[in-house]
Short mmCIF file of C-alpha atoms in Angstrom, two decimals:
data_model
loop_
_atom_site.label_atom_id
_atom_site.label_comp_id
_atom_site.label_asym_id
_atom_site.label_seq_id
_atom_site.Cartn_x
_atom_site.Cartn_y
_atom_site.Cartn_z
CA MET B 1 106.51 68.79 97.87
CA ARG B 2 105.62 71.41 100.44
CA GLY B 3 102.39 73.40 100.43
CA LYS B 4 98.98 72.70 98.96
CA GLN B 5 98.30 71.02 95.65
CA ARG B 6 97.64 73.24 92.64
CA SER B 7 93.98 73.85 91.90
CA THR B 8 92.12 72.00 89.16
CA PRO B 9 90.92 73.80 85.97
CA ARG B 10 87.36 73.69 87.36
CA GLU B 11 88.52 75.35 90.60
CA GLU B 12 90.50 77.96 88.66
CA GLN B 13 87.38 78.82 86.64
CA ALA B 14 85.45 79.22 89.88
CA ASP B 15 88.19 81.48 91.23
CA GLN B 16 88.03 83.60 88.08
CA LYS B 17 84.25 83.98 88.44
CA GLU B 18 84.77 85.15 92.00
CA VAL B 19 87.36 87.68 90.81
CA LEU B 20 84.98 89.01 88.17
CA SER B 21 82.33 89.33 90.86
CA MET B 22 84.77 91.29 93.00
CA ASP B 23 85.57 93.57 90.08
CA LYS B 24 81.90 94.27 89.44
CA ASN B 25 81.29 95.08 93.09
CA ALA B 26 84.40 97.29 93.19
CA MET B 27 82.66 99.72 90.80
CA GLY B 28 85.92 100.82 89.20
CA THR B 29 87.69 101.87 92.40
CA ARG B 30 91.30 101.00 93.14
CA ILE B 31 91.65 99.07 96.39
CA ARG B 32 93.84 100.40 99.19
CA PRO B 33 94.14 99.02 102.73
CA GLY B 34 91.55 100.56 105.00
CA GLU B 35 89.30 101.56 102.10
CA GLY B 36 86.30 99.91 100.48
CA GLY B 37 82.66 100.45 101.28
CA GLU B 38 80.28 97.97 102.82
CA LEU B 39 78.95 95.37 100.39
CA ARG B 40 76.69 93.05 102.31
CA ASP B 41 76.80 91.13 105.57
CA GLY B 42 79.56 93.46 106.77
CA VAL B 43 82.02 92.40 104.03
CA THR B 44 84.01 95.19 102.37
CA VAL B 45 85.77 95.18 99.02
CA THR B 46 89.08 95.46 100.86
CA ASP B 47 88.25 92.42 102.99
CA ARG B 48 87.46 90.32 99.94
CA VAL B 49 90.57 91.35 98.05
CA HIS B 50 92.67 90.71 101.15
CA ALA B 51 91.15 87.25 101.55
CA HIS B 52 91.76 86.53 97.85
CA LEU B 53 95.40 87.55 98.23
CA ARG B 54 95.88 85.36 101.30
CA GLY B 55 94.27 82.43 99.51
CA THR B 56 96.63 82.93 96.59
CA GLN B 57 99.65 83.04 98.90
CA ASP B 58 98.60 79.87 100.72
CA SER B 59 98.11 77.96 97.45
CA LEU B 60 101.53 78.74 95.96
CA THR B 61 103.74 75.68 95.64
CA THR B 62 106.69 74.20 93.75
CA PRO B 63 107.59 70.60 92.82
CA PHE B 64 110.98 70.97 94.51
CA LEU B 65 111.92 69.52 97.89
CA VAL B 66 112.53 71.87 100.81
CA ARG B 67 115.81 71.30 102.65
CA GLU B 68 117.64 73.32 105.29
CA ASN B 69 121.29 73.73 106.21
CA ALA B 70 121.75 72.67 109.83
CA TRP B 71 124.44 75.31 110.44
CA ALA B 72 122.54 78.28 109.03
CA ARG B 73 121.07 79.80 112.19
CA ASP B 74 124.37 79.74 114.08
CA VAL B 75 126.13 81.20 111.06
CA PHE B 76 123.53 83.92 110.70
CA ALA B 77 123.88 84.92 114.35
CA ALA B 78 127.52 85.71 113.57
CA SER B 79 126.39 87.66 110.51
CA VAL B 80 124.09 89.78 112.67
CA GLN B 81 127.08 90.60 114.88
CA TRP B 82 129.00 91.58 111.75
CA MET B 83 126.11 93.86 110.74
CA GLN B 84 126.12 95.51 114.16
CA GLY B 85 129.88 95.99 114.00
CA HIS B 86 129.43 98.01 110.82
CA GLY B 87 126.49 99.96 112.25
CA LEU B 88 124.10 99.00 109.46
CA LEU B 89 120.91 98.74 111.53
CA THR B 90 120.24 99.73 115.11
CA GLY B 91 117.40 99.76 117.61
CA GLU B 92 113.97 98.61 116.52
CA ARG B 93 115.03 97.98 112.93
CA ARG B 94 117.73 95.55 114.04
CA GLN B 95 115.30 93.81 116.39
CA TRP B 96 112.74 93.49 113.60
CA LEU B 97 115.33 92.01 111.24
CA GLU B 98 116.21 89.37 113.82
CA LYS B 99 112.53 88.54 114.40
CA CYS B 100 112.06 87.97 110.67
CA ASP B 101 114.39 84.94 110.93
CA ILE B 102 116.51 85.64 107.87
CA GLY B 103 118.71 82.81 109.15
CA ALA B 104 115.98 80.41 108.04
CA LEU B 105 116.16 81.85 104.52
CA LEU B 106 119.93 81.36 104.55
CA GLY B 107 119.54 77.69 105.43
CA LEU B 108 116.59 76.99 103.15
CA THR B 109 118.25 78.48 100.08
CA ASN B 110 121.72 77.01 100.69
CA PRO B 111 121.06 73.55 102.16
CA HIS B 112 124.32 71.99 100.99
CA ALA B 113 126.70 74.94 101.25
CA ASP B 114 130.00 74.54 103.06
CA ARG B 115 129.58 75.55 106.72
CA HIS B 116 132.47 78.02 106.72
CA LEU B 117 131.70 79.50 103.31
CA LEU B 118 128.04 79.87 104.30
CA ARG B 119 129.14 82.83 106.41
CA LEU B 120 129.79 84.78 103.20
CA ALA B 121 126.18 84.28 102.15
CA GLY B 122 124.97 85.10 105.66
CA ASP B 123 126.78 88.43 105.63
CA TRP B 124 125.47 89.17 102.14
CA TYR B 125 121.88 88.35 103.11
CA VAL B 126 122.03 90.55 106.20
CA TRP B 127 123.58 93.38 104.15
CA LEU B 128 120.79 93.10 101.57
CA TYR B 129 118.01 93.15 104.14
CA ALA B 130 119.63 95.94 106.16
CA PHE B 131 120.03 97.98 102.97
CA ASP B 132 116.43 97.31 101.97
CA ASP B 133 115.00 98.21 105.38
CA GLY B 134 117.37 100.98 106.38
CA VAL B 135 117.96 102.75 103.06
CA CYS B 136 115.67 101.73 100.19
CA ASP B 137 112.41 101.81 102.17
CA GLU B 138 113.23 105.31 103.44
CA ALA B 139 113.69 106.95 100.01
CA PHE B 140 110.31 108.36 98.96
CA THR B 141 111.05 111.96 97.94
CA GLY B 142 113.06 113.47 95.12
CA ALA B 143 115.74 114.69 97.54
CA GLN B 144 116.05 111.24 99.09
CA ALA B 145 116.25 109.67 95.63
CA TRP B 146 119.13 112.03 94.85
CA ASP B 147 120.90 110.91 98.03
CA MET B 148 120.27 107.32 96.98
CA ALA B 149 121.95 107.98 93.64
CA HIS B 150 125.07 109.30 95.39
CA LEU B 151 125.12 106.33 97.77
CA THR B 152 124.77 103.92 94.85
CA LEU B 153 127.89 105.36 93.24
CA ARG B 154 129.88 104.88 96.46
CA LEU B 155 128.64 101.31 96.80
CA LYS B 156 129.59 100.50 93.21
CA ARG B 157 133.10 101.72 93.90
CA ALA B 158 133.31 99.61 97.06
CA VAL B 159 132.16 96.39 95.42
CA THR B 160 134.62 96.98 92.58
CA GLY B 161 137.48 97.12 95.08
CA PHE B 162 138.02 100.80 95.92
CA THR B 163 138.53 101.44 99.65
CA PRO B 164 135.66 103.52 101.12
CA GLY B 165 136.16 106.53 103.37
CA MET B 166 135.67 106.54 107.13
CA GLU B 167 132.70 108.93 107.24
CA PRO B 168 129.57 107.63 109.07
CA GLU B 169 127.54 107.61 105.85
CA GLU B 170 130.06 105.19 104.34
CA ASN B 171 129.09 102.32 106.67
CA TYR B 172 127.26 100.33 103.98
CA ALA B 173 130.17 100.84 101.59
CA ARG B 174 132.71 99.71 104.20
CA ALA B 175 130.69 96.59 104.99
CA LEU B 176 130.34 95.81 101.28
CA PHE B 177 134.07 96.32 100.70
CA ASP B 178 134.89 94.01 103.62
CA LEU B 179 132.62 91.29 102.24
CA ARG B 180 133.99 91.73 98.73
CA CYS B 181 137.55 91.20 100.00
CA ARG B 182 136.58 88.01 101.84
CA ILE B 183 134.70 86.62 98.83
CA ALA B 184 137.80 87.29 96.73
CA GLU B 185 139.77 84.95 99.01
CA HIS B 186 137.60 81.98 97.98
CA ALA B 187 136.31 82.85 94.50
CA THR B 188 138.08 82.53 91.19
CA PRO B 189 138.66 85.83 89.37
CA ALA B 190 135.77 85.02 87.01
CA GLN B 191 133.43 84.19 89.91
CA LEU B 192 134.30 87.46 91.65
CA VAL B 193 133.58 89.41 88.47
CA ARG B 194 130.19 87.72 88.07
CA TRP B 195 129.19 88.57 91.64
CA THR B 196 130.48 92.14 91.32
CA GLU B 197 128.53 92.70 88.12
CA ALA B 198 125.38 91.23 89.68
CA VAL B 199 125.70 93.56 92.68
CA ARG B 200 126.12 96.59 90.42
CA ASP B 201 123.01 95.56 88.49
CA TYR B 202 121.15 95.13 91.79
CA LEU B 203 122.10 98.66 92.85
CA ASN B 204 120.88 100.00 89.50
CA GLY B 205 117.59 98.19 90.07
CA GLN B 206 117.19 99.64 93.56
CA LEU B 207 117.87 103.14 92.25
CA TRP B 208 115.27 102.57 89.53
CA GLU B 209 112.66 101.56 92.12
CA THR B 210 113.53 104.58 94.25
CA MET B 211 113.01 106.96 91.33
CA TYR B 212 109.55 105.54 90.66
CA ARG B 213 108.54 105.78 94.31
CA ALA B 214 109.84 109.35 94.52
CA THR B 215 107.75 110.43 91.51
CA GLY B 216 104.69 108.40 92.51
CA ARG B 217 104.60 106.74 89.09
CA THR B 218 103.89 103.08 88.42
CA PRO B 219 106.24 101.51 85.84
CA ALA B 220 104.90 99.93 82.65
CA LEU B 221 104.52 96.16 82.98
CA ASP B 222 107.35 95.18 80.61
CA ASP B 223 109.67 97.75 82.20
CA TYR B 224 108.83 96.45 85.65
CA ILE B 225 109.49 92.82 84.70
CA ALA B 226 112.85 93.72 83.15
CA MET B 227 114.11 95.85 86.03
CA ARG B 228 112.75 93.55 88.77
CA GLU B 229 115.19 90.91 87.57
CA SER B 230 118.01 93.16 88.76
CA ALA B 231 116.27 94.75 91.75
CA SER B 232 115.25 91.42 93.30
CA GLY B 233 118.84 90.72 94.33
CA CYS B 234 118.47 87.06 93.36
CA LEU B 235 121.17 87.19 90.70
CA THR B 236 123.70 88.31 93.31
CA CYS B 237 122.89 85.19 95.33
CA PHE B 238 122.96 82.92 92.27
CA ALA B 239 126.45 84.23 91.48
CA LEU B 240 127.66 82.91 94.85
CA PHE B 241 126.47 79.32 94.25
CA PRO B 242 129.81 78.01 92.90
CA VAL B 243 131.75 79.74 95.68
CA LEU B 244 129.57 78.41 98.50
CA ASN B 245 129.38 74.88 97.09
CA ARG B 246 132.98 74.58 95.84
CA TYR B 247 132.57 74.07 92.10
CA ASP B 248 133.44 76.08 89.02
CA LEU B 249 130.74 76.58 86.38
CA ALA B 250 132.36 77.23 83.02
CA GLU B 251 131.43 80.54 81.41
CA GLU B 252 130.37 78.78 78.21
CA GLU B 253 127.88 76.63 80.11
CA ARG B 254 126.64 79.49 82.31
CA ALA B 255 126.00 81.60 79.22
CA HIS B 256 124.14 78.84 77.36
CA PRO B 257 120.66 80.14 76.40
CA ASP B 258 118.88 77.36 78.29
CA VAL B 259 120.94 77.87 81.45
CA GLU B 260 120.30 81.61 81.24
CA GLN B 261 116.59 80.87 80.83
CA LEU B 262 116.63 78.71 83.96
CA SER B 263 118.32 81.52 85.91
CA ARG B 264 115.82 84.05 84.55
CA SER B 265 112.81 81.87 85.34
CA ALA B 266 114.02 81.10 88.87
CA ASN B 267 114.62 84.80 89.45
CA ARG B 268 111.14 85.72 88.25
CA ILE B 269 109.40 83.03 90.30
CA ILE B 270 111.17 84.15 93.47
CA ALA B 271 110.60 87.86 92.79
CA TRP B 272 106.93 87.42 91.90
CA ASP B 273 106.32 85.25 94.95
CA ASN B 274 107.81 88.10 96.95
CA ASP B 275 105.50 90.59 95.23
CA LEU B 276 102.47 88.50 96.16
CA PHE B 277 103.55 88.20 99.79
CA SER B 278 104.72 91.79 100.27
CA TYR B 279 101.93 93.57 98.35
CA TRP B 280 99.71 94.42 101.30
CA LYS B 281 102.58 95.75 103.40
CA GLU B 282 103.89 97.80 100.47
CA GLN B 283 100.44 99.27 99.93
CA GLY B 284 100.62 100.75 103.40
CA ASP B 285 104.22 101.96 103.00
CA HIS B 286 104.31 103.43 99.50
CA SER B 287 101.23 102.29 97.52
CA ALA B 288 103.11 99.24 96.19
CA ILE B 289 104.32 101.29 93.22
CA ALA B 290 107.14 98.83 92.46
CA ASN B 291 105.11 95.62 92.61
CA LEU B 292 103.97 93.30 89.83
CA ILE B 293 100.35 93.40 91.01
CA THR B 294 100.25 97.19 90.71
CA ALA B 295 101.95 97.15 87.30
CA VAL B 296 99.48 94.52 86.06
CA ALA B 297 96.48 96.49 87.34
CA GLN B 298 97.69 99.59 85.50
CA GLN B 299 98.60 97.82 82.26
CA ARG B 300 95.41 95.77 82.02
CA GLN B 301 93.14 98.42 83.57
CA CYS B 302 91.74 95.85 85.98
CA GLU B 303 90.90 95.73 89.66
CA THR B 304 93.30 94.47 92.30
CA ALA B 305 91.75 91.01 92.65
CA ALA B 306 92.02 90.37 88.92
CA ALA B 307 95.62 91.62 88.96
CA ILE B 308 96.42 89.17 91.76
CA THR B 309 94.97 86.30 89.73
CA TYR B 310 96.92 87.33 86.63
CA THR B 311 100.14 87.66 88.65
CA ARG B 312 99.63 84.14 89.96
CA LYS B 313 99.13 82.88 86.41
CA ARG B 314 102.32 84.56 85.18
CA ARG B 315 104.19 83.04 88.11
CA ASP B 316 102.90 79.53 87.40
CA ASP B 317 103.65 79.94 83.69
CA GLU B 318 107.23 80.84 84.58
CA LEU B 319 107.52 77.74 86.76
CA ALA B 320 106.29 75.65 83.82
CA THR B 321 108.94 77.28 81.62
CA PHE B 322 111.61 76.36 84.17
CA LEU B 323 110.50 72.72 84.23
CA ARG B 324 110.33 72.43 80.43
CA THR B 325 113.75 74.00 80.00
CA GLU B 326 115.32 71.81 82.68
CA LYS B 327 113.90 68.67 81.08
CA ARG B 328 115.22 69.69 77.67
CA ILE B 329 118.76 70.43 78.81
CA ALA B 330 119.27 67.97 81.68
CA ARG B 331 121.16 65.27 79.76
CA TYR B 332 123.57 67.81 78.24
CA LEU B 333 124.63 69.41 81.51
CA SER B 334 128.03 68.86 83.09
CA THR B 335 128.32 67.84 86.73
CA GLU B 336 128.87 71.50 87.60
CA GLY B 337 125.88 72.55 85.50
CA LYS B 338 123.65 70.05 87.31
CA LYS B 339 124.83 71.42 90.65
CA TYR B 340 123.97 74.95 89.53
CA ILE B 341 120.43 73.95 88.47
CA ALA B 342 119.96 72.11 91.78
CA ASN B 343 121.01 75.31 93.55
CA LEU B 344 118.35 77.23 91.59
CA ARG B 345 115.68 74.71 92.60
CA ASN B 346 116.70 75.02 96.25
CA TRP B 347 116.45 78.80 96.07
CA VAL B 348 112.96 78.68 94.53
CA SER B 349 111.57 76.23 97.08
CA GLY B 350 113.46 77.68 100.03
CA SER B 351 112.38 81.23 99.29
CA LEU B 352 108.72 80.22 99.06
CA GLU B 353 108.96 78.33 102.35
CA PHE B 354 110.50 81.39 103.98
CA HIS B 355 107.76 83.67 102.65
CA LYS B 356 105.10 81.36 104.05
CA THR B 357 106.63 81.14 107.52
CA SER B 358 108.47 84.40 108.23
CA ARG B 359 106.94 87.13 110.37
CA ARG B 360 108.26 89.59 107.79
CA PHE B 361 105.31 88.85 105.53
CA ALA B 362 102.63 88.20 108.13
CA PRO B 363 99.71 90.63 107.71
CA ALA B 364 98.85 92.97 110.54
CA PRO B 365 95.96 91.65 112.66
CA ARG B 366 92.71 92.74 111.06
CA PRO B 367 89.24 91.20 110.77
CA VAL B 368 88.42 89.49 107.49
CA HIS B 369 84.76 88.55 107.10
CA LEU B 370 84.22 85.47 104.96
#
């Protein structure tokens, strides 16, 4: 097990008392970076919420081992070259992506993948992060959201197998089409369909997030949870498991309610960990409109610190659901089914390790008075 041990019930009660104290001191104001009046001894509300968030991040853990694929960083270097060849990110954005060490995520989430097939995942990861940084994070206005809708349609055509045009704005579509063709060389027809459908759902989720950011509206909690499952991109990566690890998961087993629950729980854990780690950065970029913490604060009419605590609880509850479901179904799984569940565990633990170590989620230097 990597990371700190989970807190005891007594410690959790103490944490809750501290949160309530924060809420009382906050006097009904919503916390934003750089805001928050002086409380005492030079400590601001923002400082205390920020410290509470960092403490929550540091205490997140899973019972799954952390492993890493020894070939991942070399493979990812080739994927970065592929990205540059398609002109997906340039200049400072490309440099930042390289500094974030996405190659570590590739290795941590696919520790046993075939070395040569791992390149498919590497190209997909770099496409996802380039798309997130270069397209999704730039769409804040209604006009930009409209452009995003048009781009989404072109990308859906490309991933379905229609050849994109040669215009400069088609670079993401051309890269996606190229990757789709190479995946088709190694995947069964059913595996290719699953990945294609997952990518289309991901694009729908990204468009949904863009629309909310463009209107400045925070989604309702249940709506956010439902759409985040698509927008996280995790399901697109899960769909590649059998391809990367050379097995074929039967459709009947994949669609079993317990296996679907395991996929759903893993997706939620990963996405909600990401929300906890990216919240402060998203606050500065676009008020964290599409973030579980923000949706919780709106739904429960609570302050940010209490929303962080509740988000952590929902995340831990989902991990407990995963473990209960796995225990119930383990003896009925085929060899391929067991491999798929092991792949899910690796993604959960590997993603958390990446979030804790990557510069992508490191907060900007700022004083926090404790």
